[in-house]
Short mmCIF file of C-alpha atoms and ligand atoms in Angstrom, two decimals:
data_model
loop_
_atom_site.label_atom_id
_atom_site.label_comp_id
_atom_site.label_asym_id
_atom_site.label_seq_id
_atom_site.Cartn_x
_atom_site.Cartn_y
_atom_site.Cartn_z
CA MET J 1251 52.76 0.93 139.48
CA LYS J 1252 49.86 2.61 137.74
CA ILE J 1253 47.41 0.10 136.29
CA ALA J 1254 44.17 0.28 134.30
CA ILE J 1255 41.76 -2.64 134.14
CA ILE J 1256 39.22 -2.68 131.31
CA GLY J 1257 36.17 -4.75 132.30
CA THR J 1258 35.20 -5.33 135.93
CA GLY J 1259 33.60 -8.78 135.87
CA TYR J 1260 34.77 -11.72 137.96
CA VAL J 1261 38.27 -11.51 136.51
CA GLY J 1262 38.71 -7.74 136.13
CA LEU J 1263 37.41 -6.83 139.56
CA VAL J 1264 39.41 -9.52 141.36
CA THR J 1265 42.55 -8.64 139.36
CA GLY J 1266 42.13 -4.90 140.03
CA THR J 1267 41.45 -5.34 143.72
CA CYS J 1268 44.30 -7.81 144.26
CA LEU J 1269 46.77 -5.64 142.34
CA ALA J 1270 45.76 -2.65 144.50
CA GLU J 1271 46.31 -4.79 147.60
CA THR J 1272 50.07 -4.94 146.93
CA GLY J 1273 50.34 -1.16 146.60
CA ASN J 1274 49.59 -0.46 142.96
CA GLN J 1275 47.36 2.43 141.90
CA VAL J 1276 44.50 0.76 140.01
CA THR J 1277 41.69 2.30 137.97
CA CYS J 1278 38.96 -0.04 136.74
CA VAL J 1279 36.80 0.85 133.76
CA ASP J 1280 33.47 -0.65 132.77
CA ILE J 1281 30.87 0.33 130.18
CA ASN J 1282 28.09 -0.77 132.52
CA GLU J 1283 27.26 2.53 134.23
CA GLN J 1284 25.10 0.94 136.90
CA LYS J 1285 27.97 -1.34 137.90
CA VAL J 1286 30.43 1.56 138.03
CA THR J 1287 28.09 3.65 140.19
CA MET J 1288 27.63 0.71 142.59
CA MET J 1289 31.38 0.22 142.92
CA GLN J 1290 32.01 3.94 143.36
CA GLN J 1291 29.53 3.75 146.25
CA GLY J 1292 31.51 0.89 147.75
CA GLN J 1293 29.13 -1.92 146.74
CA LEU J 1294 30.32 -5.14 145.12
CA PRO J 1295 28.33 -6.21 142.04
CA ILE J 1296 29.27 -9.90 142.50
CA TYR J 1297 29.55 -12.37 145.35
CA GLU J 1298 33.10 -13.60 145.75
CA PRO J 1299 34.37 -14.76 149.17
CA GLY J 1300 37.13 -12.56 150.62
CA LEU J 1301 36.76 -9.86 148.01
CA GLU J 1302 34.72 -7.41 150.05
CA LEU J 1303 37.38 -6.77 152.68
CA LEU J 1304 40.12 -6.08 150.13
CA PHE J 1305 37.75 -4.05 147.95
CA HIS J 1306 36.79 -1.70 150.80
CA ARG J 1307 40.31 -1.44 152.18
CA ASN J 1308 41.80 -0.40 148.85
CA ILE J 1309 39.02 2.06 148.09
CA ILE J 1310 39.47 3.70 151.52
CA GLN J 1311 43.25 3.78 151.12
CA GLU J 1312 42.80 5.39 147.69
CA ARG J 1313 44.49 2.74 145.58
CA LEU J 1314 41.37 1.43 143.84
CA PHE J 1315 39.16 3.61 141.62
CA PHE J 1316 36.22 3.03 139.29
CA THR J 1317 35.15 4.98 136.23
CA ASN J 1318 33.40 4.67 132.90
CA ASN J 1319 35.82 7.15 131.37
CA LEU J 1320 38.40 5.11 129.45
CA ALA J 1321 40.59 8.14 128.62
CA SER J 1322 41.11 9.19 132.23
CA ALA J 1323 41.70 5.60 133.34
CA ILE J 1324 44.50 4.87 130.89
CA GLU J 1325 46.13 8.30 130.74
CA ASN J 1326 48.85 7.56 133.30
CA ALA J 1327 48.66 3.77 133.31
CA GLN J 1328 51.86 1.86 132.54
CA ILE J 1329 50.01 -1.43 132.16
CA ILE J 1330 46.49 -1.83 130.75
CA PHE J 1331 44.70 -5.13 131.40
CA LEU J 1332 41.90 -6.29 129.10
CA ALA J 1333 39.52 -8.40 131.23
CA LEU J 1334 36.69 -8.40 128.74
CA PRO J 1335 34.21 -11.11 127.77
CA THR J 1336 35.15 -13.61 125.04
CA PRO J 1337 31.82 -15.40 124.63
CA PRO J 1338 31.21 -18.13 122.09
CA GLY J 1339 30.78 -16.55 118.69
CA GLU J 1340 30.06 -18.09 115.35
CA ASN J 1341 30.39 -21.91 115.44
CA GLY J 1342 31.62 -21.80 119.04
CA SER J 1343 34.87 -19.97 118.35
CA ALA J 1344 35.73 -17.13 120.77
CA ASP J 1345 34.12 -13.79 119.90
CA LEU J 1346 36.96 -11.26 119.98
CA SER J 1347 34.86 -8.19 119.28
CA TYR J 1348 35.05 -6.88 122.88
CA VAL J 1349 38.82 -7.30 123.02
CA LEU J 1350 39.56 -5.88 119.57
CA GLY J 1351 37.01 -3.07 120.05
CA ALA J 1352 38.63 -1.99 123.32
CA ALA J 1353 42.08 -2.21 121.69
CA LYS J 1354 40.94 0.24 119.04
CA ASP J 1355 39.46 2.63 121.64
CA ILE J 1356 42.72 2.52 123.61
CA ALA J 1357 44.88 2.96 120.48
CA LEU J 1358 43.02 6.16 119.64
CA LEU J 1359 43.73 7.61 123.10
CA ILE J 1360 47.30 6.72 124.08
CA THR J 1361 50.24 9.11 123.77
CA SER J 1362 53.05 7.07 125.38
CA TYR J 1363 54.40 3.48 125.57
CA LYS J 1364 51.97 1.07 127.21
CA VAL J 1365 51.96 -2.60 128.03
CA ILE J 1366 48.64 -4.03 126.89
CA VAL J 1367 47.84 -7.26 128.72
CA THR J 1368 45.21 -9.71 127.53
CA LYS J 1369 43.75 -11.30 130.68
CA SER J 1370 40.70 -12.56 128.81
CA THR J 1371 40.84 -16.12 127.52
CA VAL J 1372 41.67 -15.70 123.85
CA PRO J 1373 42.62 -18.04 120.99
CA VAL J 1374 46.11 -18.46 119.63
CA GLY J 1375 47.03 -15.53 117.45
CA THR J 1376 45.00 -12.93 119.33
CA ALA J 1377 48.09 -11.03 120.53
CA ASP J 1378 49.00 -10.58 116.86
CA LYS J 1379 45.48 -9.36 116.07
CA VAL J 1380 45.56 -6.89 118.97
CA SER J 1381 49.01 -5.66 117.87
CA ALA J 1382 47.67 -5.16 114.36
CA VAL J 1383 44.85 -2.97 115.71
CA PHE J 1384 47.41 -0.77 117.48
CA GLU J 1385 49.56 -0.56 114.37
CA GLN J 1386 46.50 0.53 112.41
CA TYR J 1387 45.29 3.24 114.79
CA THR J 1388 48.38 4.71 116.49
CA ASP J 1389 52.07 5.38 116.00
CA VAL J 1390 52.68 5.02 119.73
CA GLU J 1391 54.71 1.94 120.65
CA VAL J 1392 52.95 -0.78 122.66
CA ALA J 1393 53.79 -4.30 123.82
CA VAL J 1394 50.88 -6.72 123.65
CA VAL J 1395 51.28 -9.38 126.34
CA SER J 1396 49.30 -12.56 126.89
CA ASN J 1397 48.70 -13.20 130.59
CA PRO J 1398 45.88 -15.71 130.98
CA GLU J 1399 44.06 -15.96 134.27
CA PHE J 1400 43.66 -19.25 136.12
CA LEU J 1401 41.51 -18.16 139.06
CA ARG J 1402 38.43 -20.15 140.04
CA GLU J 1403 35.22 -18.42 141.02
CA GLY J 1404 34.49 -18.92 144.70
CA VAL J 1405 38.20 -18.92 145.61
CA ALA J 1406 39.24 -16.21 143.20
CA VAL J 1407 41.00 -13.95 145.71
CA GLU J 1408 43.05 -16.80 147.15
CA ASP J 1409 43.91 -18.04 143.65
CA PHE J 1410 45.03 -14.57 142.58
CA MET J 1411 47.01 -13.77 145.71
CA LYS J 1412 48.72 -17.18 145.81
CA PRO J 1413 48.70 -18.56 142.28
CA ASP J 1414 50.12 -22.01 141.45
CA ARG J 1415 51.86 -20.25 138.59
CA ILE J 1416 51.63 -17.10 136.51
CA VAL J 1417 51.97 -17.43 132.76
CA VAL J 1418 53.22 -14.45 130.77
CA GLY J 1419 53.54 -14.55 127.01
CA THR J 1420 55.78 -11.82 125.66
CA THR J 1421 58.88 -11.32 123.58
CA ASP J 1422 59.21 -7.64 124.57
CA GLU J 1423 62.01 -7.16 127.11
CA ARG J 1424 60.55 -3.98 128.64
CA ALA J 1425 57.16 -5.63 129.12
CA ARG J 1426 58.81 -8.68 130.65
CA ARG J 1427 60.59 -6.53 133.26
CA LEU J 1428 57.39 -4.67 134.17
CA MET J 1429 55.35 -7.89 134.46
CA SER J 1430 58.07 -9.50 136.63
CA GLU J 1431 58.04 -6.51 138.95
CA LEU J 1432 54.23 -6.43 139.10
CA TYR J 1433 53.85 -10.09 139.99
CA ALA J 1434 56.85 -10.48 142.32
CA PRO J 1435 54.73 -10.02 145.51
CA TYR J 1436 52.44 -12.89 144.46
CA VAL J 1437 55.15 -15.52 144.00
CA ARG J 1438 57.26 -14.95 147.09
CA GLN J 1439 56.63 -18.55 148.17
CA GLY J 1440 58.47 -19.72 145.09
CA ASN J 1441 55.72 -20.55 142.65
CA PRO J 1442 56.90 -19.71 139.14
CA VAL J 1443 56.21 -16.85 136.77
CA ILE J 1444 56.59 -18.75 133.51
CA PHE J 1445 57.61 -16.58 130.57
CA MET J 1446 56.99 -17.82 127.06
CA ASP J 1447 55.97 -16.57 123.64
CA GLU J 1448 52.47 -15.12 123.19
CA ARG J 1449 51.05 -18.07 121.22
CA SER J 1450 52.18 -20.69 123.71
CA SER J 1451 50.72 -18.62 126.52
CA GLU J 1452 47.37 -18.29 124.75
CA LEU J 1453 47.22 -22.02 124.13
CA THR J 1454 48.29 -22.84 127.70
CA LYS J 1455 45.04 -21.36 129.01
CA TYR J 1456 42.81 -23.44 126.73
CA ALA J 1457 44.91 -26.54 127.36
CA ALA J 1458 44.55 -26.12 131.13
CA ASN J 1459 40.77 -25.68 131.08
CA SER J 1460 40.27 -28.43 128.54
CA PHE J 1461 42.41 -30.86 130.50
CA LEU J 1462 40.43 -30.18 133.67
CA ALA J 1463 37.14 -30.57 131.79
CA THR J 1464 38.45 -33.86 130.36
CA LYS J 1465 39.19 -35.10 133.87
CA ILE J 1466 35.61 -34.33 134.91
CA SER J 1467 34.01 -35.95 131.86
CA PHE J 1468 36.23 -39.00 132.32
CA MET J 1469 35.08 -39.37 135.92
CA ASN J 1470 31.46 -38.89 134.90
CA GLU J 1471 31.82 -41.79 132.49
CA ILE J 1472 33.48 -43.92 135.18
CA ALA J 1473 30.55 -43.02 137.46
CA ASN J 1474 28.02 -44.08 134.83
CA LEU J 1475 29.86 -47.36 134.43
CA CYS J 1476 29.98 -47.84 138.22
CA GLU J 1477 26.19 -47.75 138.31
CA LEU J 1478 26.02 -50.49 135.68
CA VAL J 1479 28.57 -52.81 137.26
CA GLY J 1480 27.71 -52.21 140.92
CA ALA J 1481 30.89 -50.34 141.87
CA ASN J 1482 31.12 -47.19 144.01
CA VAL J 1483 32.69 -44.19 142.23
CA ASP J 1484 33.76 -42.61 145.54
CA MET J 1485 35.96 -45.62 146.21
CA VAL J 1486 37.30 -45.64 142.66
CA ARG J 1487 38.04 -41.91 142.98
CA LEU J 1488 40.03 -42.46 146.17
CA GLY J 1489 41.72 -45.46 144.64
CA ILE J 1490 43.02 -43.63 141.60
CA GLY J 1491 43.46 -40.17 143.15
CA SER J 1492 46.16 -41.33 145.56
CA ASP J 1493 48.40 -41.93 142.57
CA ASP J 1494 50.36 -38.67 142.27
CA ARG J 1495 50.35 -38.98 138.52
CA ILE J 1496 46.56 -38.74 138.56
CA GLY J 1497 46.08 -36.49 141.60
CA LYS J 1498 43.17 -36.17 144.02
CA ARG J 1499 41.63 -32.99 142.65
CA PHE J 1500 38.98 -32.58 139.96
CA LEU J 1501 37.84 -36.18 140.11
CA PHE J 1502 34.37 -35.51 141.47
CA PRO J 1503 31.60 -36.86 139.29
CA GLY J 1504 28.34 -34.92 139.16
CA ILE J 1505 25.81 -33.49 136.76
CA GLY J 1506 28.40 -32.14 134.36
CA TYR J 1507 30.64 -29.08 134.41
CA GLY J 1508 29.09 -25.65 133.98
CA GLY J 1509 30.20 -22.06 134.41
CA SER J 1510 31.24 -19.34 132.05
CA CYS J 1511 34.51 -20.98 131.09
CA PHE J 1512 34.81 -24.76 130.71
CA PRO J 1513 31.87 -25.08 128.29
CA LYS J 1514 32.96 -22.15 126.12
CA ASP J 1515 36.70 -22.82 126.28
CA VAL J 1516 36.51 -26.53 125.40
CA GLN J 1517 34.26 -25.61 122.51
CA ALA J 1518 36.55 -22.79 121.39
CA LEU J 1519 39.64 -25.03 121.45
CA ALA J 1520 37.87 -27.72 119.46
CA ARG J 1521 36.81 -25.07 116.97
CA SER J 1522 40.29 -23.64 116.76
CA ALA J 1523 41.68 -27.14 116.07
CA GLU J 1524 39.07 -27.59 113.36
CA ASP J 1525 40.05 -24.26 111.80
CA ASN J 1526 43.56 -25.68 111.56
CA GLN J 1527 42.30 -28.89 109.95
CA TYR J 1528 42.90 -30.87 113.14
CA ASP J 1529 40.20 -33.14 114.47
CA PHE J 1530 40.62 -32.93 118.27
CA LYS J 1531 38.75 -36.16 119.03
CA ILE J 1532 39.05 -36.10 122.81
CA LEU J 1533 37.49 -32.65 123.11
CA ASN J 1534 34.47 -33.64 121.06
CA SER J 1535 33.88 -36.57 123.41
CA VAL J 1536 34.38 -34.38 126.49
CA MET J 1537 31.62 -32.06 125.29
CA GLU J 1538 29.33 -34.93 124.36
CA VAL J 1539 29.74 -36.61 127.74
CA ASN J 1540 29.10 -33.32 129.51
CA ALA J 1541 25.89 -32.70 127.59
CA ILE J 1542 24.68 -36.24 128.34
CA GLN J 1543 25.51 -36.12 132.05
CA ARG J 1544 22.80 -33.63 133.02
CA LYS J 1545 20.29 -35.50 130.84
CA VAL J 1546 21.15 -38.75 132.64
CA PHE J 1547 20.23 -37.09 135.94
CA VAL J 1548 16.81 -35.96 134.71
CA GLU J 1549 16.16 -39.30 133.02
CA LYS J 1550 16.85 -41.15 136.29
CA LEU J 1551 14.35 -38.92 138.03
CA LYS J 1552 11.71 -39.38 135.38
CA LYS J 1553 12.21 -43.14 135.37
CA TYR J 1554 11.60 -43.20 139.11
CA TYR J 1555 8.17 -41.66 138.51
CA GLY J 1556 7.39 -44.03 135.65
CA GLY J 1557 8.04 -41.33 133.06
CA ASN J 1558 5.45 -38.90 134.41
CA ILE J 1559 6.48 -36.03 136.69
CA GLU J 1560 3.42 -33.88 136.06
CA GLY J 1561 2.23 -32.18 139.24
CA LYS J 1562 5.17 -33.46 141.29
CA VAL J 1563 6.80 -30.88 143.55
CA PHE J 1564 10.58 -30.83 143.64
CA ALA J 1565 12.76 -29.00 146.14
CA LEU J 1566 16.00 -27.85 144.50
CA TRP J 1567 19.06 -27.24 146.65
CA GLY J 1568 21.64 -25.24 144.73
CA LEU J 1569 21.37 -23.22 141.54
CA ALA J 1570 24.86 -21.76 141.03
CA PHE J 1571 27.17 -23.71 138.70
CA LYS J 1572 29.38 -24.44 141.72
CA PRO J 1573 29.39 -23.46 145.41
CA GLU J 1574 30.62 -20.12 146.78
CA THR J 1575 29.50 -18.11 143.77
CA ASP J 1576 26.36 -16.34 142.60
CA ASP J 1577 27.25 -17.18 138.99
CA ILE J 1578 24.62 -19.20 137.09
CA ARG J 1579 26.18 -19.06 133.64
CA GLU J 1580 25.79 -22.53 132.06
CA ALA J 1581 24.68 -23.89 135.44
CA PRO J 1582 23.37 -27.49 135.14
CA ALA J 1583 20.51 -26.41 137.45
CA LEU J 1584 19.06 -24.29 134.65
CA TYR J 1585 18.84 -27.33 132.38
CA VAL J 1586 17.22 -29.40 135.14
CA ILE J 1587 14.67 -26.64 135.84
CA ASP J 1588 13.81 -26.40 132.18
CA GLU J 1589 13.24 -30.14 131.85
CA LEU J 1590 11.17 -30.39 135.02
CA LEU J 1591 8.96 -27.51 133.91
CA LYS J 1592 8.51 -29.13 130.48
CA GLY J 1593 7.35 -32.27 132.29
CA GLY J 1594 4.73 -30.27 134.23
CA ALA J 1595 6.48 -30.43 137.62
CA LYS J 1596 6.52 -27.67 140.23
CA ILE J 1597 9.78 -26.38 141.65
CA VAL J 1598 10.74 -24.70 144.91
CA ALA J 1599 14.37 -23.61 144.71
CA TYR J 1600 16.95 -22.40 147.18
CA ASP J 1601 20.52 -21.20 146.76
CA PRO J 1602 22.51 -19.18 149.31
CA GLU J 1603 23.82 -16.64 146.76
CA ALA J 1604 22.52 -17.28 143.24
CA ILE J 1605 18.78 -17.00 143.89
CA ASN J 1606 18.47 -13.38 142.74
CA ASN J 1607 20.24 -14.11 139.46
CA VAL J 1608 17.83 -17.00 138.82
CA LYS J 1609 14.83 -14.83 139.73
CA TYR J 1610 16.08 -12.25 137.26
CA LEU J 1611 16.51 -14.90 134.55
CA ILE J 1612 13.41 -17.07 134.88
CA GLY J 1613 11.15 -15.17 137.28
CA VAL J 1614 7.93 -16.65 138.62
CA LYS J 1615 7.95 -19.87 136.60
CA ILE J 1616 9.31 -21.49 139.76
CA SER J 1617 8.98 -20.68 143.49
CA TYR J 1618 11.83 -19.63 145.74
CA ALA J 1619 12.49 -20.46 149.37
CA ASP J 1620 14.28 -18.31 151.94
CA ASP J 1621 16.26 -21.23 153.29
CA HIS J 1622 16.94 -24.81 152.35
CA TYR J 1623 14.50 -26.34 154.83
CA GLU J 1624 11.64 -24.12 153.68
CA ALA J 1625 12.10 -25.49 150.16
CA LEU J 1626 11.35 -29.02 151.41
CA GLN J 1627 7.86 -28.25 152.77
CA GLY J 1628 5.49 -30.74 151.11
CA ALA J 1629 7.95 -31.65 148.32
CA ASP J 1630 7.83 -35.07 146.66
CA ALA J 1631 11.61 -35.19 146.43
CA LEU J 1632 14.76 -33.21 147.09
CA LEU J 1633 17.17 -32.63 144.19
CA ILE J 1634 20.70 -31.52 145.11
CA LEU J 1635 22.38 -29.63 142.28
CA THR J 1636 25.18 -27.59 143.92
CA GLU J 1637 27.37 -28.77 146.78
CA TRP J 1638 27.10 -25.74 149.11
CA SER J 1639 28.65 -26.66 152.47
CA THR J 1640 25.41 -25.82 154.34
CA PHE J 1641 23.80 -28.81 152.59
CA ARG J 1642 26.44 -31.28 153.74
CA THR J 1643 25.23 -32.03 157.26
CA PRO J 1644 21.54 -31.17 157.32
CA ASP J 1645 19.08 -31.97 160.08
CA PHE J 1646 17.71 -35.22 158.63
CA ASP J 1647 15.03 -35.44 161.36
CA LEU J 1648 13.68 -32.08 160.27
CA MET J 1649 13.93 -33.06 156.60
CA GLU J 1650 11.82 -36.15 157.27
CA THR J 1651 9.07 -34.03 158.78
CA LEU J 1652 9.09 -31.51 155.93
CA LEU J 1653 9.35 -33.73 152.85
CA LYS J 1654 6.19 -35.47 151.66
CA HIS J 1655 8.32 -38.47 150.66
CA LYS J 1656 11.80 -39.41 151.83
CA VAL J 1657 13.29 -39.22 148.34
CA ILE J 1658 16.60 -37.57 147.41
CA PHE J 1659 18.27 -37.31 144.00
CA ASP J 1660 21.75 -36.07 144.72
CA GLY J 1661 23.75 -34.75 141.77
CA ARG J 1662 26.77 -34.06 143.98
CA ASN J 1663 27.16 -37.17 146.17
CA LEU J 1664 26.90 -35.30 149.46
CA TYR J 1665 25.76 -38.06 151.77
CA ASP J 1666 27.10 -41.32 153.06
CA LEU J 1667 25.25 -44.33 151.69
CA ASP J 1668 25.11 -46.16 155.04
CA LYS J 1669 23.64 -43.11 156.71
CA MET J 1670 20.92 -42.92 154.09
CA ILE J 1671 20.20 -46.64 154.48
CA ASP J 1672 19.83 -46.12 158.26
CA ARG J 1673 17.61 -43.12 157.70
CA GLY J 1674 15.37 -45.00 155.27
CA PHE J 1675 15.66 -42.45 152.47
CA TYR J 1676 15.34 -43.49 148.85
CA TYR J 1677 18.70 -42.04 147.81
CA ASN J 1678 19.84 -41.86 144.21
CA SER J 1679 23.29 -40.34 143.68
CA ILE J 1680 25.97 -40.42 140.97
CA GLY J 1681 27.98 -43.59 140.33
CA ARG J 1682 26.83 -45.36 143.49
CA GLN J 1683 24.19 -47.92 144.34
CA VAL J 1684 20.65 -46.65 144.77
CA VAL J 1685 19.72 -46.84 148.43
CA ASN J 1686 16.38 -48.09 149.82
CA GLN J 1687 14.73 -48.99 146.56
CA SER J 1688 11.69 -50.18 148.54
CA GLU J 1689 10.92 -46.57 149.51
CA LYS J 1690 10.02 -46.11 145.87
CA LYS J 1691 6.58 -47.49 146.63
CA THR J 1692 5.76 -44.43 148.72
CA ALA J 1693 6.20 -42.02 145.81
N1 NAI V 1298 35.04 -15.92 135.32
C1 NAI V 1298 36.16 -16.60 135.54
O1 NAI V 1298 36.28 -17.31 136.52
C2 NAI V 1298 37.30 -16.51 134.59
C3 NAI V 1298 37.19 -15.87 133.37
N2 NAI V 1298 38.27 -15.81 132.51
C4 NAI V 1298 38.16 -15.08 131.25
O2 NAI V 1298 38.21 -13.69 131.55
C5 NAI V 1298 37.37 -12.95 130.64
C6 NAI V 1298 36.35 -12.15 131.42
O3 NAI V 1298 35.53 -13.04 132.13
P1 NAI V 1298 34.55 -12.56 133.29
O4 NAI V 1298 35.26 -11.66 134.22
O5 NAI V 1298 33.92 -13.79 133.83
O6 NAI V 1298 33.49 -11.72 132.44
P2 NAI V 1298 32.25 -10.87 132.94
O7 NAI V 1298 31.21 -11.01 131.93
O8 NAI V 1298 31.96 -11.22 134.37
O9 NAI V 1298 32.80 -9.36 132.93
C7 NAI V 1298 33.12 -8.64 131.81
C8 NAI V 1298 32.93 -7.16 132.10
O10 NAI V 1298 33.40 -6.39 130.99
C9 NAI V 1298 32.52 -5.28 130.82
N3 NAI V 1298 32.70 -4.73 129.48
C10 NAI V 1298 32.23 -5.19 128.29
N4 NAI V 1298 32.65 -4.41 127.28
C11 NAI V 1298 33.41 -3.44 127.82
C12 NAI V 1298 34.13 -2.34 127.30
N5 NAI V 1298 34.19 -2.09 126.00
N6 NAI V 1298 34.79 -1.53 128.16
C13 NAI V 1298 34.75 -1.77 129.49
N7 NAI V 1298 34.09 -2.78 130.04
C14 NAI V 1298 33.43 -3.63 129.23
C15 NAI V 1298 31.15 -5.84 131.13
O11 NAI V 1298 30.23 -4.82 131.43
C16 NAI V 1298 31.47 -6.75 132.33
O12 NAI V 1298 31.36 -6.05 133.54
C17 NAI V 1298 36.77 -14.00 129.70
O13 NAI V 1298 37.60 -14.11 128.56
C18 NAI V 1298 36.86 -15.29 130.50
O14 NAI V 1298 36.93 -16.42 129.69
C19 NAI V 1298 39.48 -16.36 132.83
C20 NAI V 1298 39.66 -16.99 134.04
C21 NAI V 1298 38.60 -17.11 135.01
O1 UGA V 1299 38.88 -20.07 132.93
C1 UGA V 1299 38.14 -20.01 133.88
O2 UGA V 1299 37.15 -19.29 133.94
C2 UGA V 1299 38.35 -20.85 135.09
O3 UGA V 1299 37.59 -22.07 134.90
C3 UGA V 1299 37.64 -22.96 136.00
O4 UGA V 1299 37.14 -22.33 137.18
P1 UGA V 1299 35.58 -22.20 137.50
O5 UGA V 1299 34.80 -22.38 136.25
O6 UGA V 1299 35.42 -20.96 138.27
O7 UGA V 1299 35.23 -23.38 138.49
P2 UGA V 1299 35.73 -24.89 138.72
O8 UGA V 1299 35.98 -25.08 140.15
O9 UGA V 1299 36.82 -25.24 137.81
O10 UGA V 1299 34.42 -25.71 138.32
C4 UGA V 1299 33.93 -25.73 137.00
C5 UGA V 1299 32.82 -26.75 136.86
O11 UGA V 1299 33.32 -28.08 136.99
C6 UGA V 1299 32.57 -28.80 137.93
N1 UGA V 1299 33.46 -29.78 138.62
C7 UGA V 1299 34.63 -29.37 139.14
C8 UGA V 1299 35.48 -30.27 139.75
C9 UGA V 1299 35.12 -31.63 139.83
O12 UGA V 1299 35.84 -32.50 140.36
N2 UGA V 1299 33.94 -32.00 139.29
C10 UGA V 1299 33.09 -31.11 138.68
O13 UGA V 1299 32.00 -31.51 138.19
C11 UGA V 1299 32.00 -27.76 138.88
O14 UGA V 1299 30.85 -28.24 139.53
C12 UGA V 1299 31.72 -26.63 137.92
O15 UGA V 1299 30.46 -26.79 137.32
C13 UGA V 1299 39.09 -23.35 136.26
O16 UGA V 1299 39.16 -24.21 137.39
C14 UGA V 1299 39.95 -22.11 136.50
O17 UGA V 1299 41.31 -22.50 136.67
C15 UGA V 1299 39.81 -21.18 135.30
O18 UGA V 1299 40.54 -19.99 135.51
#
């Protein structure tokens, strides 16, 4: 099939590459000329595990193309995917200007039937708005389909190639046939392509993200309670997760969810409920808990130093909002950095992939290390903010020689409490007892 993808961010580029992988002819369009030039030269603008191999293979085999010329990209395309940003707009509702603007541009160019697919996360009623744009600017027939994306950054290729499910919202029979054909190679193991109306499909996406965010905020509250009552959240997590009705996944407490989606999507759904005179109480609490969680982490740190962190040197392990990505959008690490700097502390940060994005964003206000051990040199404490696998089994002997004090604040619960007791580290994690309180004297 001939496909056009408008927008080559995390979603558009993964979608385009993975659709080319099953034999489709895919042209990706972006307004960012620098990005397009990079991709035309065979360079990936993002870090996403497993993407590089597929990206190069499909470029070499001439199934994957990049351009900033919308007209040439959509001319022969049967299906046009909109993978454009939907950032928080006024009052937190989704800003549809990218999506509706692109719809208008496309409407002014097309000369034959097209299936227009909204891959971006968009509020209920957007398919109708997009259809209205086409009705206004062209007489050519189109079917506007909602096809939300459920991939996770860091495992995006795997998620796209083997999705748990594919949701397609359409009432147009021709579009339904084309979408079934397009996705058939991805559901050969039997996972469903679930067809529904456009509105239900649009809401499904927000409901999924909001439910997952709710799970995380719930566990963060359980973790906070664990600290007060002397329970261990890891044990509670295992205890409840083995119940199939609850499930083992997405029960990890931490310093709050970040990323480009959960924060904006929970907010957008709450806003959308409000617009419909519905007070979505749970969502408001989910957001409140999430905002508090990163503050709790910084407060614990400050309390340890008697409220004064001025001149302290902190080694930060992890800057990305989650491991296996270079994405720092809404990363809790950015909040922590900001608060530490406000308190007069010094920071030496390390992240395997996100360091350049942080350098670009905040520059020389903090120092950067070339590896995680280098960051520890002379630091008063180590702060773990992203659970990269390279941090999981570090050389503790080496850490002891590098750190000025054996103090770790772990926002991701990477280490075993007994091990830290044996090692004599002051170890403060989430929802578990604080280990080796006596070490505090050394700080
Ligand atoms: N990042 C993720 O993991 C997921 C994102 N989504 C949703 O997918 C949508 C896109 O998200 P991302 O890929 O993260 O965004 P992104 O910000 O990484 O990429 C968007 C791309 O669109 C380009 N663009 C903007 N205006 C354009 C135009 N008029 N024509 C062509 N290109 C244009 C930008 O230059 C950029 O490269 C959002 O609605 C998001 O909520 C859904 C599932 C997962
Ligand atoms: O709409 C989107 O953009 C995507 O949002 C999330 O994917 P993503 O943001 O890439 O990453 P997640 O793995 O979901 O993690 C999000 C945040 O939650 C945090 N998290 C996750 C799981 C957990 O148990 N605890 C926890 O604190 C992570 O650290 C991270 O900050 C969803 O998982 C995807 O299904 C969805 O497509």
